[in-house]
CSV table of C-alpha atoms and ligand atoms in Angstrom, one decimal:
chain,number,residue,atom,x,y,z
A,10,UNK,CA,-21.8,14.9,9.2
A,11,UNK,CA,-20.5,15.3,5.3
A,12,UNK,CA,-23.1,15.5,3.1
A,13,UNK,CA,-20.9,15.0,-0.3
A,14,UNK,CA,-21.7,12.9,-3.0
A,15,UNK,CA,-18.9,11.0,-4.2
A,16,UNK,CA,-18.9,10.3,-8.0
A,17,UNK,CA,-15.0,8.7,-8.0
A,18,UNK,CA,-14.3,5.1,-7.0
A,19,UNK,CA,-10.9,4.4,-4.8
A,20,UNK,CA,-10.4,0.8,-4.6
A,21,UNK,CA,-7.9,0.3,-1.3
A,22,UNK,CA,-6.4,-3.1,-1.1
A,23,UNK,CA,-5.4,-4.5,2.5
A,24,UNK,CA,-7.8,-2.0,4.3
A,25,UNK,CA,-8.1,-3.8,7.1
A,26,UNK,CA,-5.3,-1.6,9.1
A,27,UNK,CA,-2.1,0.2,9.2
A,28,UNK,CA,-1.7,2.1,5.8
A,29,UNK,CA,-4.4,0.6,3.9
A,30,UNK,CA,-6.9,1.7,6.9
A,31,UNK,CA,-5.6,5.4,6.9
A,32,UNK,CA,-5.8,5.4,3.1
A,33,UNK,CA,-9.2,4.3,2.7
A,34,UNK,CA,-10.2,7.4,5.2
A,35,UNK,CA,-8.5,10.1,4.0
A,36,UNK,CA,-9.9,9.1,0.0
A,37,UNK,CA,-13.2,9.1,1.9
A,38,UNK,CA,-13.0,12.3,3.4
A,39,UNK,CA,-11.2,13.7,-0.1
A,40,UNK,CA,-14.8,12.7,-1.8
A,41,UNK,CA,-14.5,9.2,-3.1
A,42,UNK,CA,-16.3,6.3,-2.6
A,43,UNK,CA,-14.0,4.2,-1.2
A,44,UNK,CA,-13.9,0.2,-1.4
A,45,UNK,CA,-12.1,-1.7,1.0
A,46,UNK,CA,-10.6,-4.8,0.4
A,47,UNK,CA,-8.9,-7.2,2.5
A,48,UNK,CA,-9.3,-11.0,3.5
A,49,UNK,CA,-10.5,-9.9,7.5
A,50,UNK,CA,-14.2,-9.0,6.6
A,51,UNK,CA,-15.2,-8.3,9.6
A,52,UNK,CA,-12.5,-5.2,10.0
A,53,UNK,CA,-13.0,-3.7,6.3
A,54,UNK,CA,-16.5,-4.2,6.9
A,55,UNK,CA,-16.5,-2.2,10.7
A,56,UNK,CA,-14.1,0.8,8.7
A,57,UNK,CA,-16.7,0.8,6.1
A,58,UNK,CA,-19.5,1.3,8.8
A,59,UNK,CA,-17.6,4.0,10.8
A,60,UNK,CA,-16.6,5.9,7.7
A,61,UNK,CA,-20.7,5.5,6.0
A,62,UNK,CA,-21.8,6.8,9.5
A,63,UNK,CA,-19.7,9.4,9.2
A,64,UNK,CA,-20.8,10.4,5.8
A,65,UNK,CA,-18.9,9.5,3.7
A,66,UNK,CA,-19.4,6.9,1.1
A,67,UNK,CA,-17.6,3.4,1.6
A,68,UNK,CA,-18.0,-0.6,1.0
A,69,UNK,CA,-16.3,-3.1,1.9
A,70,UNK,CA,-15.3,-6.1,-0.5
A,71,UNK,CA,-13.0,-9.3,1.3
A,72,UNK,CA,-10.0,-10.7,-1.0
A,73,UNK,CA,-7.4,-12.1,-1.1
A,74,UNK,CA,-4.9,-10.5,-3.8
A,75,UNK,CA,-3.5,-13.9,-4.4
A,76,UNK,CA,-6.7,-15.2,-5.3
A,77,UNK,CA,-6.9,-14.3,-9.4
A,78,UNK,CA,-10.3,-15.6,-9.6
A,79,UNK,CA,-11.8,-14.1,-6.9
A,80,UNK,CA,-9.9,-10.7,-7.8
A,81,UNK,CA,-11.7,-11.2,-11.3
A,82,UNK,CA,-15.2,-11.9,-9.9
A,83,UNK,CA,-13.8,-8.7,-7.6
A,84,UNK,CA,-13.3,-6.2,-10.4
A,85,UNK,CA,-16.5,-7.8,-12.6
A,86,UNK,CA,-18.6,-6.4,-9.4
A,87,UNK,CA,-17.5,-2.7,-10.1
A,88,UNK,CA,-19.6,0.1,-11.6
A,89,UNK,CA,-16.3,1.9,-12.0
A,90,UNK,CA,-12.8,2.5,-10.9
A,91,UNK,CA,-10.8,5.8,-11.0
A,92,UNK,CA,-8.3,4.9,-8.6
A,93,UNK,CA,-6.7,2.0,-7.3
A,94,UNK,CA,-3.9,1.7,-4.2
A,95,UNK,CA,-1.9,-1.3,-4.0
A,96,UNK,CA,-1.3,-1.6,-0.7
A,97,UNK,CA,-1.7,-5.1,0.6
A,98,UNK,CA,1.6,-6.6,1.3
A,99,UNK,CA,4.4,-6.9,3.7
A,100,UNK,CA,7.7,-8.3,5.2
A,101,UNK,CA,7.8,-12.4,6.9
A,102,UNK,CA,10.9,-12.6,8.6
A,103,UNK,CA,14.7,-10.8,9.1
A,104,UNK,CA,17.3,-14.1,8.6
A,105,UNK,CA,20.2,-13.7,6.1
A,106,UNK,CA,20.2,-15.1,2.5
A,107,UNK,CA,22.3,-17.7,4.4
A,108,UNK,CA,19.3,-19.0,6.3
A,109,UNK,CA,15.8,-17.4,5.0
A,110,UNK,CA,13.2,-19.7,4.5
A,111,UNK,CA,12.2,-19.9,0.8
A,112,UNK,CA,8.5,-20.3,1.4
A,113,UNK,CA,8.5,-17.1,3.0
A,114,UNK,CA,10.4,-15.6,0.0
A,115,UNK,CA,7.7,-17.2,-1.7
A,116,UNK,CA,4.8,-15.9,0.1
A,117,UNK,CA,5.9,-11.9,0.0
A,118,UNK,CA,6.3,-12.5,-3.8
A,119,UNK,CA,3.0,-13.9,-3.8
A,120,UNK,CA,1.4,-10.6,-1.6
A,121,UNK,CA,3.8,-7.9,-2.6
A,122,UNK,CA,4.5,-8.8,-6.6
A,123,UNK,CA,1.6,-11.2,-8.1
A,124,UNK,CA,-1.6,-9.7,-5.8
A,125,UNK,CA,-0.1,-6.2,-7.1
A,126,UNK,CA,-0.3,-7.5,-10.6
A,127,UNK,CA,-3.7,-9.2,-10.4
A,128,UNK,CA,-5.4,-6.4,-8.8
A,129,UNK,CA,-3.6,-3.9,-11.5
A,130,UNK,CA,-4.4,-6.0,-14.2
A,131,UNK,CA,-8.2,-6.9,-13.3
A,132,UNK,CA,-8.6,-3.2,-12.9
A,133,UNK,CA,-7.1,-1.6,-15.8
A,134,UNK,CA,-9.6,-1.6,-18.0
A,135,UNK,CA,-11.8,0.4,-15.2
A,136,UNK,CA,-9.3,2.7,-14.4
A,137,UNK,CA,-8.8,3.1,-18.4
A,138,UNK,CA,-12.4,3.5,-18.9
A,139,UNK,CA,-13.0,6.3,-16.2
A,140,UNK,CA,-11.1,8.6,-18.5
A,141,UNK,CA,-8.8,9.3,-15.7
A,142,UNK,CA,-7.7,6.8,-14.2
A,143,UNK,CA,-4.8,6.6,-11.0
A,144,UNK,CA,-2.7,3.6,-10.0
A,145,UNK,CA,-0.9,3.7,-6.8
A,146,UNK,CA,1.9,1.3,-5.3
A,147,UNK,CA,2.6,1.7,-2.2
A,148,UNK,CA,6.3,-0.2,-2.4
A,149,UNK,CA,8.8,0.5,0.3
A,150,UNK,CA,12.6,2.3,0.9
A,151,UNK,CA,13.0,-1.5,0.8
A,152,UNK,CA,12.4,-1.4,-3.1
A,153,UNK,CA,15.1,0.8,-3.6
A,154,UNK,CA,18.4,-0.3,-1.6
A,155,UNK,CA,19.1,-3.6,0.5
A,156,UNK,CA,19.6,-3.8,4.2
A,157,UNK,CA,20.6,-6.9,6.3
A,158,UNK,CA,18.5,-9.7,6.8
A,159,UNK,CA,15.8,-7.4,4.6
A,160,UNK,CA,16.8,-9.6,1.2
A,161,UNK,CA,13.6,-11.2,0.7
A,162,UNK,CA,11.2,-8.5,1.6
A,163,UNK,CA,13.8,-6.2,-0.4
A,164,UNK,CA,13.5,-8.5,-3.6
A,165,UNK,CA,9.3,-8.3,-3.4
A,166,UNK,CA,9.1,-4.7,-3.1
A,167,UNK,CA,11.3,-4.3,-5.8
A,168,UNK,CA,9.4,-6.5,-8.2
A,169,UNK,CA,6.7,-4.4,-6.9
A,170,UNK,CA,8.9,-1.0,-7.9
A,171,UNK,CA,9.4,-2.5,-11.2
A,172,UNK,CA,5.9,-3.4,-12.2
A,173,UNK,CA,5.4,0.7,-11.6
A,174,UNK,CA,7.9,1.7,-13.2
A,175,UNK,CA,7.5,-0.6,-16.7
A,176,UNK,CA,3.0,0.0,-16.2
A,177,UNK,CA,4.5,3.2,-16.6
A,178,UNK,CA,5.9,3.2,-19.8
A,179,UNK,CA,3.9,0.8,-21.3
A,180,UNK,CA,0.5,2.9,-20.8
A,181,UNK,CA,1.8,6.2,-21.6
A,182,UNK,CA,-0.5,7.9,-23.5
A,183,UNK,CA,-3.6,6.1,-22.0
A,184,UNK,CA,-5.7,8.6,-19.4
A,185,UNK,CA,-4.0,6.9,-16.2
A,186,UNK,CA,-1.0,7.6,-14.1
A,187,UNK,CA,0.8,5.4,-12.6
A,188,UNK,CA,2.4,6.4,-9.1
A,189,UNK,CA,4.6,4.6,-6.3
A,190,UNK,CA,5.0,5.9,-2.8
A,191,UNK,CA,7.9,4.2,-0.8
A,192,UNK,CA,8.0,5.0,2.6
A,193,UNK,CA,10.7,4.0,5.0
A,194,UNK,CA,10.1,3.6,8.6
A,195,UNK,CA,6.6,3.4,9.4
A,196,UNK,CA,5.3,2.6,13.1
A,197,UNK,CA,2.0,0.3,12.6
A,198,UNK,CA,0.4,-2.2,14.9
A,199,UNK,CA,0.9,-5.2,12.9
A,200,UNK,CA,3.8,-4.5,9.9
A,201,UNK,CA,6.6,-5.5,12.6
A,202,UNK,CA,4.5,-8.0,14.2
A,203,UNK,CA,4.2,-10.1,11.2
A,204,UNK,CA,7.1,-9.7,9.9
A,205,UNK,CA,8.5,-11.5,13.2
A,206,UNK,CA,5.6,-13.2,13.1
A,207,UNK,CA,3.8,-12.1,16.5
A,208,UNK,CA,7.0,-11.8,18.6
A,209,UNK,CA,5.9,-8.4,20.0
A,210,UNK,CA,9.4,-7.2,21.7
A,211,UNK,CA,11.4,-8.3,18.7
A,212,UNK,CA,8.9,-6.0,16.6
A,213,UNK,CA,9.1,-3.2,19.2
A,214,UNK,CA,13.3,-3.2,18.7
A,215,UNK,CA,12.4,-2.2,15.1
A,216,UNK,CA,11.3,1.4,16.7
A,217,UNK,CA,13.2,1.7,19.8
A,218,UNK,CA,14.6,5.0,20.4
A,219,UNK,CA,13.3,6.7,17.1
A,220,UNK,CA,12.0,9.8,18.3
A,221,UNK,CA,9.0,9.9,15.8
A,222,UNK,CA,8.6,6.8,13.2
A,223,UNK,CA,6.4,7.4,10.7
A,224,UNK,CA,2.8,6.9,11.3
A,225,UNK,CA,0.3,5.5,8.5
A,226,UNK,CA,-1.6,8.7,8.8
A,227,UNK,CA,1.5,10.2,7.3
A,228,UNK,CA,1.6,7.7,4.3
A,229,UNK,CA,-1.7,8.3,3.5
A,230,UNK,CA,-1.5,12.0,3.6
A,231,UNK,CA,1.3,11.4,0.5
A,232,UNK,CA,-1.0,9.0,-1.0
A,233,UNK,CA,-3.9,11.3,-0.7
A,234,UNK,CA,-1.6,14.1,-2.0
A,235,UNK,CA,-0.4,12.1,-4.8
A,236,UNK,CA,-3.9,11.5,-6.1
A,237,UNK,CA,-5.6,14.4,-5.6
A,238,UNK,CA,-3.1,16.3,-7.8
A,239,UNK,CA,-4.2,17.6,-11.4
A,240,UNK,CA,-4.8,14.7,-13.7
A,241,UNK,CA,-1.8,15.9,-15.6
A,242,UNK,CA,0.4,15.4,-12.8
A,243,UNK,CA,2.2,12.2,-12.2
A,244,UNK,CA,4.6,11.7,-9.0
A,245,UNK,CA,5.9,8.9,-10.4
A,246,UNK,CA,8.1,8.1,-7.2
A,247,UNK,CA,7.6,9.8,-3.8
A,248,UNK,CA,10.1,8.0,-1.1
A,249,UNK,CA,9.1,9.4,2.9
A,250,UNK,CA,10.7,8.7,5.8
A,251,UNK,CA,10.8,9.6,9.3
A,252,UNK,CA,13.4,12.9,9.7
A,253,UNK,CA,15.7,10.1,12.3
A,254,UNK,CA,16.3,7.7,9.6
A,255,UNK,CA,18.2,8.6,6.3
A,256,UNK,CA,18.8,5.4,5.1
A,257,UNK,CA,17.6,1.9,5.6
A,258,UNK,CA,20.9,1.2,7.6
A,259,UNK,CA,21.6,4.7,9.5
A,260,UNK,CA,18.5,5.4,11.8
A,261,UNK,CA,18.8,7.9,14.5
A,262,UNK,CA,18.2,6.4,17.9
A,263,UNK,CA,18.0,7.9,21.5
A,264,UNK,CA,18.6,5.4,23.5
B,873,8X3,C1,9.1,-1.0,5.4
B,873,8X3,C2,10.4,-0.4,5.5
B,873,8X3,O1,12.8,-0.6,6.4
B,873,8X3,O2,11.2,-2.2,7.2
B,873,8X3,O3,8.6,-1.2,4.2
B,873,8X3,O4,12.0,-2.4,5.0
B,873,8X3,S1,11.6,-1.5,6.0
């Protein structure tokens, strides 16, 4: 049992699994008070339990990153921020241009681009305020090259790219950095699963064959990584993938 006393604050949005789950532990175990956010209470809330049994110090928060009202009452209930993740998001649906629904279009905008911005924006002045502040987005290969059927999840994650990458700019000079992580191929329980929204073999074919996808532990070791470097240090752009997959298009499979 850790006895540490975090001072730092790591707010963690979409916490309740996946990336956002392993992300929220391994800032726990690094020494900060994590809080988790996500709309599934009950699952931030039993992470936040395990990881203050543990030790560790953690709360739990629900929101929705759409919500801007609620992400302002949100960020008005903070004693301090030194780090935020952006990590709720993800992909609804594969079809072509040709065929993609717009509302889902709409909908991974909302999550991936405008929840990214409200959180960012609610927070700044926190982060700005600790003196050292740290913003991560956690974007996706998918922000940085297109792939078949991938056009509407690609065009969200690059909007999400691109609010790093101007944040960036526009704040230097002020005590926070401002990093993005884009992994490629990550094995979770539910990223596939929503994207083909709960068609569990059609999310499995996403994997099949690749010797060792990546696993969210392995993002959130980069994430952890990222942010535990000296204050001085920005990655501005870290891209990971599994070793079988070199692009988005040419993935290794033994089949
Ligand atoms: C997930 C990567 O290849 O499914 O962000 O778009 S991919």
């Amino acid at each position: 049992m850790s006895t540490r006393t975090a001072t730092r604050t790591a707010v963690v949005t979409g916490a309740s699994s996946g990336i956002g789950a392993a992300t929220a532990r391994q800032l726990a175990a690094a020494g900060y008070h994590v809080v988790l956010t996500a709309r599934r209470k009950d699952r931030i809330e039993a992470l936040a339990g395990d990881l203050t049994d543990a030790g560790y110090e953690a709360t739990a928060h629900a929101l929705d990153v759409t919500d801007r009202a609620a992400v302002d009452a949100f960020a008005a209930s903070l004693d301090r921020c030194d780090v935020l993740v952006n990590n709720a998001g993800g992909a609804i649906g594969a079809e072509p241009v040709a065929t993609g629904d717009p509302a889902d279009w709409r909908t991974m905008y909302e999550v991936n681009v405008i929840g990214t911005l409200n959180v960012t924006q609610a927070l700044l002045p926190a982060l700005t305020a600790s003196g050292d502040g740290t913003v991560v987005v956690l974007s996706s290969t998918a922000g940085h090259s297109a792939y078949e059927g991938g056009a509407g999840y690609v065009a969200a994650k690059n909007g999400a790219r691109v609010l790093a990458e101007t944040l960036r700019l526009e704040i230097v000079g002020q005590p926070v950095r401002v990093i993005e992580i884009a992994p490629g191929m990550v094995k979770t329980e539910e990223f596939a699963k929503t994207r083909f929204r709960g068609d569990a073999a059609k999310a499995e074919k996403v994997y099949e064959g690749v010797a060792e996808p990546l696993s969210a532990d392995d993002v959130a070791d980069t994430v952890t990584w990222a942010v535990t470097r000296p204050s001085h240090v920005n990655i501005d752009l870290l891209v990971v993938r599994p070793r079988a997959q070199a692009s988005n298009t040419k993935v290794h499979r033994e089949l």
